[in-house]
Short mmCIF file of C-alpha atoms and ligand atoms in Angstrom, two decimals:
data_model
loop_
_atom_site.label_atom_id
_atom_site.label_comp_id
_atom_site.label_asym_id
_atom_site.label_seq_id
_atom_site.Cartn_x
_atom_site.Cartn_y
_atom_site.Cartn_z
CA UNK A 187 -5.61 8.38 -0.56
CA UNK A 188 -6.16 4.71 1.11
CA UNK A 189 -7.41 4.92 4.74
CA UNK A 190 -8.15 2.83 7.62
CA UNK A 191 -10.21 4.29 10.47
CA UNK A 192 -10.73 2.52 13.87
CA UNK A 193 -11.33 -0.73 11.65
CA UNK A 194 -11.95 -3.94 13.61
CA UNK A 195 -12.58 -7.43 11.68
CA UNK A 196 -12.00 -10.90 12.29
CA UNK A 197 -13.14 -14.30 11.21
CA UNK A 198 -15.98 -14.99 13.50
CA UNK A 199 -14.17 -15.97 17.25
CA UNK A 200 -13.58 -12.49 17.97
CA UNK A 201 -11.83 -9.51 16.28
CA UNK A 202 -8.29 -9.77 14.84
CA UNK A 203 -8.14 -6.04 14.30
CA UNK A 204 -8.54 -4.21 17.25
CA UNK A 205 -9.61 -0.74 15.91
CA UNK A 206 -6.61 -0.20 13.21
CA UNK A 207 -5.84 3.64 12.07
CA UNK A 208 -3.91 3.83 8.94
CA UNK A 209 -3.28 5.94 6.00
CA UNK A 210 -1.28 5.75 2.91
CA UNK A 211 -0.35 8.49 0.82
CA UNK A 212 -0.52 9.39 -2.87
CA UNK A 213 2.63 7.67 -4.24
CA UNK A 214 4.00 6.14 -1.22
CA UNK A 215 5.39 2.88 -0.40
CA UNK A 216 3.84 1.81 3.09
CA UNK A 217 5.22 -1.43 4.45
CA UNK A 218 3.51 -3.09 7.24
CA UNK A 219 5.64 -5.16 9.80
CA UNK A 220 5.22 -7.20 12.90
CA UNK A 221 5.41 -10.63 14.63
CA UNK A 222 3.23 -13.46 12.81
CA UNK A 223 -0.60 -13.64 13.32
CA UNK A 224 -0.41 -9.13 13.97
CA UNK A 225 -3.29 -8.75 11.49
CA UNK A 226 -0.83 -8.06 8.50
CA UNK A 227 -2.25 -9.75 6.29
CA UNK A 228 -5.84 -9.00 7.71
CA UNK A 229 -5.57 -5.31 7.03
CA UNK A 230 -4.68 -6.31 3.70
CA UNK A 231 -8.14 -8.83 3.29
CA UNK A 232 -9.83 -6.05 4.60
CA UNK A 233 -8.92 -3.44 1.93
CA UNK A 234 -9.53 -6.10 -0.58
CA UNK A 235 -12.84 -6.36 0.61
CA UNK A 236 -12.64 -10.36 0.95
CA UNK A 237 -13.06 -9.47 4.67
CA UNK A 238 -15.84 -6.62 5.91
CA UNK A 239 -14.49 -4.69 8.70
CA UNK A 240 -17.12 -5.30 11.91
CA UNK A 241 -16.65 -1.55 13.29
CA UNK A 242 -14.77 1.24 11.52
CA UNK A 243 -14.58 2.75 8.09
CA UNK A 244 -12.05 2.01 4.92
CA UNK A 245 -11.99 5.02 2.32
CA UNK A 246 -10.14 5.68 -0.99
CA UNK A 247 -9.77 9.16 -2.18
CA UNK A 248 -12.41 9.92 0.78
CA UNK A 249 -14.89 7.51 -0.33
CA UNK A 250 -16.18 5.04 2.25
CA UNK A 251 -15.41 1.25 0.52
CA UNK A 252 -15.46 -0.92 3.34
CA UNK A 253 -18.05 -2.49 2.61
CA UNK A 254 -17.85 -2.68 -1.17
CA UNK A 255 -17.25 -6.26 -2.80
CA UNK A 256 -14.56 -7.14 -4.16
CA UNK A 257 -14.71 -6.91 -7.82
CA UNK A 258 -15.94 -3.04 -6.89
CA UNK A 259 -12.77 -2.56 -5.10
CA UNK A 260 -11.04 -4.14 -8.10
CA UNK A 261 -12.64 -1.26 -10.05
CA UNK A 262 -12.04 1.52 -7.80
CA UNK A 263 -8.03 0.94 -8.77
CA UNK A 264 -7.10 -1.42 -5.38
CA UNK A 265 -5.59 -4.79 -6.69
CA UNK A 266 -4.11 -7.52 -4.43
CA UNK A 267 -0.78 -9.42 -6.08
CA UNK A 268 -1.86 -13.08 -4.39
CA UNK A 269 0.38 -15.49 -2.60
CA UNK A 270 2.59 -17.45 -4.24
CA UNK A 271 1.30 -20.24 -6.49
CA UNK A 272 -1.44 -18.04 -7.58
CA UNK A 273 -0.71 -18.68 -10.80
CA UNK A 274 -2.59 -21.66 -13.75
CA UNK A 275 0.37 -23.97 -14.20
CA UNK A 276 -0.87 -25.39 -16.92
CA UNK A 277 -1.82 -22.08 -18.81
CA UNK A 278 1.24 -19.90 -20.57
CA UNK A 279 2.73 -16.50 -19.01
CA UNK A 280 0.25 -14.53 -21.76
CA UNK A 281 -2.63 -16.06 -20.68
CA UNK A 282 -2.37 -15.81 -16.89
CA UNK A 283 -1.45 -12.09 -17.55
CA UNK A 284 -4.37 -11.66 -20.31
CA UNK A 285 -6.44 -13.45 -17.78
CA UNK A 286 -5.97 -10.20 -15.29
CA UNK A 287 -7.76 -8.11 -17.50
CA UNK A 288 -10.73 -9.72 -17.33
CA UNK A 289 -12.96 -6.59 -16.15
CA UNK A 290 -11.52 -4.55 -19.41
CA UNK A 291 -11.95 -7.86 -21.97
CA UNK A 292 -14.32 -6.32 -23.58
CA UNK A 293 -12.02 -3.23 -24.69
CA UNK A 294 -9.89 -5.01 -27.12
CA UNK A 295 -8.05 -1.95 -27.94
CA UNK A 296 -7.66 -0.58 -24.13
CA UNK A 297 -6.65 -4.90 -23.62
CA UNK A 298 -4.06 -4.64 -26.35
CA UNK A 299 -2.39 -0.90 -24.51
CA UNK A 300 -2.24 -2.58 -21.10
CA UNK A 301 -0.54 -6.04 -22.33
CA UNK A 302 1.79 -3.63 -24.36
CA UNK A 303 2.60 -1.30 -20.74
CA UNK A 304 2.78 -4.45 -18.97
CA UNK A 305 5.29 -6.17 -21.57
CA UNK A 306 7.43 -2.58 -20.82
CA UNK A 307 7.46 -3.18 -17.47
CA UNK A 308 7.65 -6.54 -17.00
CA UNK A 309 9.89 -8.24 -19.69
CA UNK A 310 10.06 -11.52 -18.67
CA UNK A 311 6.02 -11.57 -20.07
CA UNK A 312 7.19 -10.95 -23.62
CA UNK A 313 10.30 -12.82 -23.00
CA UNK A 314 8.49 -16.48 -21.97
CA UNK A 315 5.11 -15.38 -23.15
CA UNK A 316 4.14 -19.08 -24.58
CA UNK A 317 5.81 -20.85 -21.32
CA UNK A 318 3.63 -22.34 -19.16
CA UNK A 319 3.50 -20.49 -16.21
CA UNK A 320 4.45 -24.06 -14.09
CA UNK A 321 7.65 -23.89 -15.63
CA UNK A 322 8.72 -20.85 -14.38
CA UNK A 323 11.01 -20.67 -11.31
CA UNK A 324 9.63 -19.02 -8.25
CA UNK A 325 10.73 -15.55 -8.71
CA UNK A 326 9.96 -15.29 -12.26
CA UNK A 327 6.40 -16.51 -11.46
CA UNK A 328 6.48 -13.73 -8.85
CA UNK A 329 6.81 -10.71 -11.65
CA UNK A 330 3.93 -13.03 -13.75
CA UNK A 331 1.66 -12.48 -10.40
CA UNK A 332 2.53 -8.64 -10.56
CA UNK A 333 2.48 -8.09 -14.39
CA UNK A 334 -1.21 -9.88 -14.40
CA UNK A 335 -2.53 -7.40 -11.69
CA UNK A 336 -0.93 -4.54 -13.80
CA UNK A 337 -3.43 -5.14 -16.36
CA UNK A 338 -6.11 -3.06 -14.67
CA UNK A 339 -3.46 -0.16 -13.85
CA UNK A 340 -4.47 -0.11 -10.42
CA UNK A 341 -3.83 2.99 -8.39
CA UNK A 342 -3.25 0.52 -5.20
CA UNK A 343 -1.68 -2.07 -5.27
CA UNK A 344 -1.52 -4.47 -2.33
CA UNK A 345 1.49 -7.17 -1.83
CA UNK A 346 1.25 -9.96 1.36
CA UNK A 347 5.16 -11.07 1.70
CA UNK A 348 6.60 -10.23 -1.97
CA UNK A 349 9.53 -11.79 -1.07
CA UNK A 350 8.50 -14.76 0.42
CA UNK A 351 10.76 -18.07 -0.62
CA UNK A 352 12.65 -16.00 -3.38
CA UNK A 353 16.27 -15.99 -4.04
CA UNK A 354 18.59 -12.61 -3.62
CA UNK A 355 18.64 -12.13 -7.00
CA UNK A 356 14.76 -12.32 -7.97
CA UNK A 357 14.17 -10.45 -4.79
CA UNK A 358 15.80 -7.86 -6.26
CA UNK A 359 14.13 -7.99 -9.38
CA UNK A 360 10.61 -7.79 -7.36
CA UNK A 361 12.16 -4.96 -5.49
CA UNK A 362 13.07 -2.97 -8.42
CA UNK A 363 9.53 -3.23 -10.03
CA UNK A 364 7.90 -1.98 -6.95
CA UNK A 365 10.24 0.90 -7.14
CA UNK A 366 9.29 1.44 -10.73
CA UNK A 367 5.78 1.25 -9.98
CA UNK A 368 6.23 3.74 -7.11
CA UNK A 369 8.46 5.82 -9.63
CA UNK A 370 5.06 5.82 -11.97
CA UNK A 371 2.65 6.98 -9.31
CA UNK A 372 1.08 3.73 -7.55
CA UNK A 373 0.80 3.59 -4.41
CA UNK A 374 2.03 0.63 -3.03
CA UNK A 375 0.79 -1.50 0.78
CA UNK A 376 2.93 -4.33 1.32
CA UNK A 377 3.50 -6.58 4.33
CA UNK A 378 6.94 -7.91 4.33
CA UNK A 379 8.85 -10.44 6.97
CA UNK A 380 12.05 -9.48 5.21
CA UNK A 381 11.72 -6.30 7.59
CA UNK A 382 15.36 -4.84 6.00
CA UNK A 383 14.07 -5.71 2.29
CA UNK A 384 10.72 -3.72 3.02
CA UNK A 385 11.70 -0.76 4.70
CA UNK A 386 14.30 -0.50 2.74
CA UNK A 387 12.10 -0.15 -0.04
CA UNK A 388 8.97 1.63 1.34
CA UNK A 389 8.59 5.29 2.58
CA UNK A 390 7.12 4.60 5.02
CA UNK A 391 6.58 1.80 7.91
CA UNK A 392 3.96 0.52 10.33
CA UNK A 393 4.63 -1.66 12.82
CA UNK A 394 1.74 -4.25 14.10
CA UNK A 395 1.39 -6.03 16.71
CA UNK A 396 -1.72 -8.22 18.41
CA UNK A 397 -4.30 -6.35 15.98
CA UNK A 398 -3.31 -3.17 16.66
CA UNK A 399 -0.93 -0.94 14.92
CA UNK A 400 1.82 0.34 17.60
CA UNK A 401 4.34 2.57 15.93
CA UNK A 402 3.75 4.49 12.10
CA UNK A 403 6.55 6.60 11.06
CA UNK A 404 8.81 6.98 7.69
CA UNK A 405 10.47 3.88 6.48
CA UNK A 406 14.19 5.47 8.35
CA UNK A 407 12.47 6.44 11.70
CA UNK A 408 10.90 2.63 11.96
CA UNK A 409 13.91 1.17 10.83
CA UNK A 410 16.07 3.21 13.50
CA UNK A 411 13.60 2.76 15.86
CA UNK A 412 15.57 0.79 18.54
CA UNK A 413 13.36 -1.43 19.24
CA UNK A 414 12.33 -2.33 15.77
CA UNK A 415 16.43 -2.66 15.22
CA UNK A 416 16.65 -4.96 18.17
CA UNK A 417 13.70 -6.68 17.50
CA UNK A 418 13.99 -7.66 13.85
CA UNK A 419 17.21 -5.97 12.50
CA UNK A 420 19.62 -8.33 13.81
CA UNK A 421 20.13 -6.98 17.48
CA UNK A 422 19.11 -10.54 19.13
CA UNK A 423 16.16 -11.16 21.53
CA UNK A 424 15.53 -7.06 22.56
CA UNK A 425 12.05 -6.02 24.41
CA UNK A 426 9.10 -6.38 22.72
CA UNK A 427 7.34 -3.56 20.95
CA UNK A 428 5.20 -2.40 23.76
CA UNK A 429 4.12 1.16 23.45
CA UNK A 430 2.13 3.79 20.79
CA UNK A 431 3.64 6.25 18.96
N1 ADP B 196 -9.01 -17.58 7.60
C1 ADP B 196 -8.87 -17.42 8.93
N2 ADP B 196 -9.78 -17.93 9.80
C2 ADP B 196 -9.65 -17.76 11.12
N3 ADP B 196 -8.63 -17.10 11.70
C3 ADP B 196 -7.71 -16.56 10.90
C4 ADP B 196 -7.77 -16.68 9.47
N4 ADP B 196 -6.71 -16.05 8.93
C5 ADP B 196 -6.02 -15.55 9.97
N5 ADP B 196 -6.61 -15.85 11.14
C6 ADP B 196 -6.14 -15.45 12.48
O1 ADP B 196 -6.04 -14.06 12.53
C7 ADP B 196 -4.87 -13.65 13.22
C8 ADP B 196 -4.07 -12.70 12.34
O2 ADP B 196 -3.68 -13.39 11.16
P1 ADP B 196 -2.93 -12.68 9.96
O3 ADP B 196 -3.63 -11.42 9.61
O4 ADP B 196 -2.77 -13.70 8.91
O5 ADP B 196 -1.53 -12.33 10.65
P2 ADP B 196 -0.13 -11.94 9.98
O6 ADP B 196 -0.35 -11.75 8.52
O7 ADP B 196 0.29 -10.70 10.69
O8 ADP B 196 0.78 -13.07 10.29
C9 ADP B 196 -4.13 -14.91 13.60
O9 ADP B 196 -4.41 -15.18 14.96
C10 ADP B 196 -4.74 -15.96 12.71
O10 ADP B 196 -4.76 -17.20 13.37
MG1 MG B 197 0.39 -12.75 6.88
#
């Protein structure tokens, strides 16, 4: 469905990626993991299409989009969920979520279905629709970043560390949505630091590391992988990730 062939990109001093192969299948949960500055959340700018890869080729469904814009990526079903604080403050929880339909605003009736699906899905929008969104705490404003990016039913959907600065207990309530949203058919790319969180949740893993990806297998092979367990899983200081797959 969403692939990444020998891309390389970077920000002008040389390439981050260093020729990354990836692929994500039809309703799968692919969680990317690996020591900070990998090119996590490169990969991620690249399939957005806020970065253009240098060398190499991203397709969707076989279609070449790597070097699409990215409100054409937007409406070939790929959708980032921001970072945190992504949110207008000052605006309510129904108008940062109406605001993510912005490409369908002039189908008032196809508008209307969406906020109704998303209101299903995500309760809390319903719940503190006239809110402003700067009162919400962090995790809440978490499902608000999700529920907006629902509004174009994506097909993709991309999340850079869902769980970053969030409680157990919204964590879990941003892990259960993904789930759903798996459960309903999206596919689902997310980079996660909370390695135990997101393989838990994915099917399956890639591990990065210096640009490059190093080991791709199903969420339970990367996450008994010893040196993935040693690594990150609590097994103290093991060797570093050195070889392919
Ligand atoms: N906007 C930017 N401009 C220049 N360099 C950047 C930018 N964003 C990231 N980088 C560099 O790219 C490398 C990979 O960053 P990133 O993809 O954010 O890593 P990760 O998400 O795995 O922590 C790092 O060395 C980082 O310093
Ligand atoms: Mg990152």
């Amino acid at each position: 469905m969403l692939s990444l062939n020998g891309v390389f990109a970077g920000y002008g001093g040389g390439s981050v990626l260093q020729g990354v192969d990836l692929e994500c299948g039809k309703q799968s949960i692919t969680c990317i993991v690996g020591p900070n500055g990998a090119g996590k959340s490169t990969v991620l700018r690249v399939i957005s299409g806020l970065l253009r890869p240098s060398k190499g080729e991203v397709s969707m469904d076989g279609e070449p989009i790597g070097h699409h814009a990215p409100d054409e990526i937007l409406r070939k079903g790929i959708t980032q969920v921001p970072q945190s604080h992504a949110l207008f403050p000052a605006m309510s929880v129904h108008e940062n979520v109406l605001m993510g339909g912005y490409l369908i605003r002039k189908d008032r009736k196809l508008l209307r279905e969406r906020l109704d699906r998303v209101k299903d899905r995500v309760p809390i929008v319903a719940a503190r629709a006239q809110e402003h969104a700067g009162n919400l705490s962090g995790g809440q404003r978490r499902m608000v970043e999700i529920a907006r990016c629902l509004m174009l039913d994506p097909k993709v959907i991309l999340l850079d560390e869902p769980s970053l600065g969030l409680d157990p207990r919204s964590l879990a309530g941003v892990a259960d949505l993904i789930h759903e949203l798996h459960q309903a058919g999206t596919t689902v790319l997310l980079v996660e630091q909370n390695v135990r969180l997101g393989l838990g949740l994915a099917t399956h893993g890639v591990v990065m590391e210096g640009g490059k990806v190093r080991l791709t297998g199903t969420a339970a092979e990367i996450r008994d992988h010893p040196e993935i367990s040693s690594l990150y899983l609590g097994g103290g200081a093991g060797p570093r990730v050195a070889s392919g797959p």
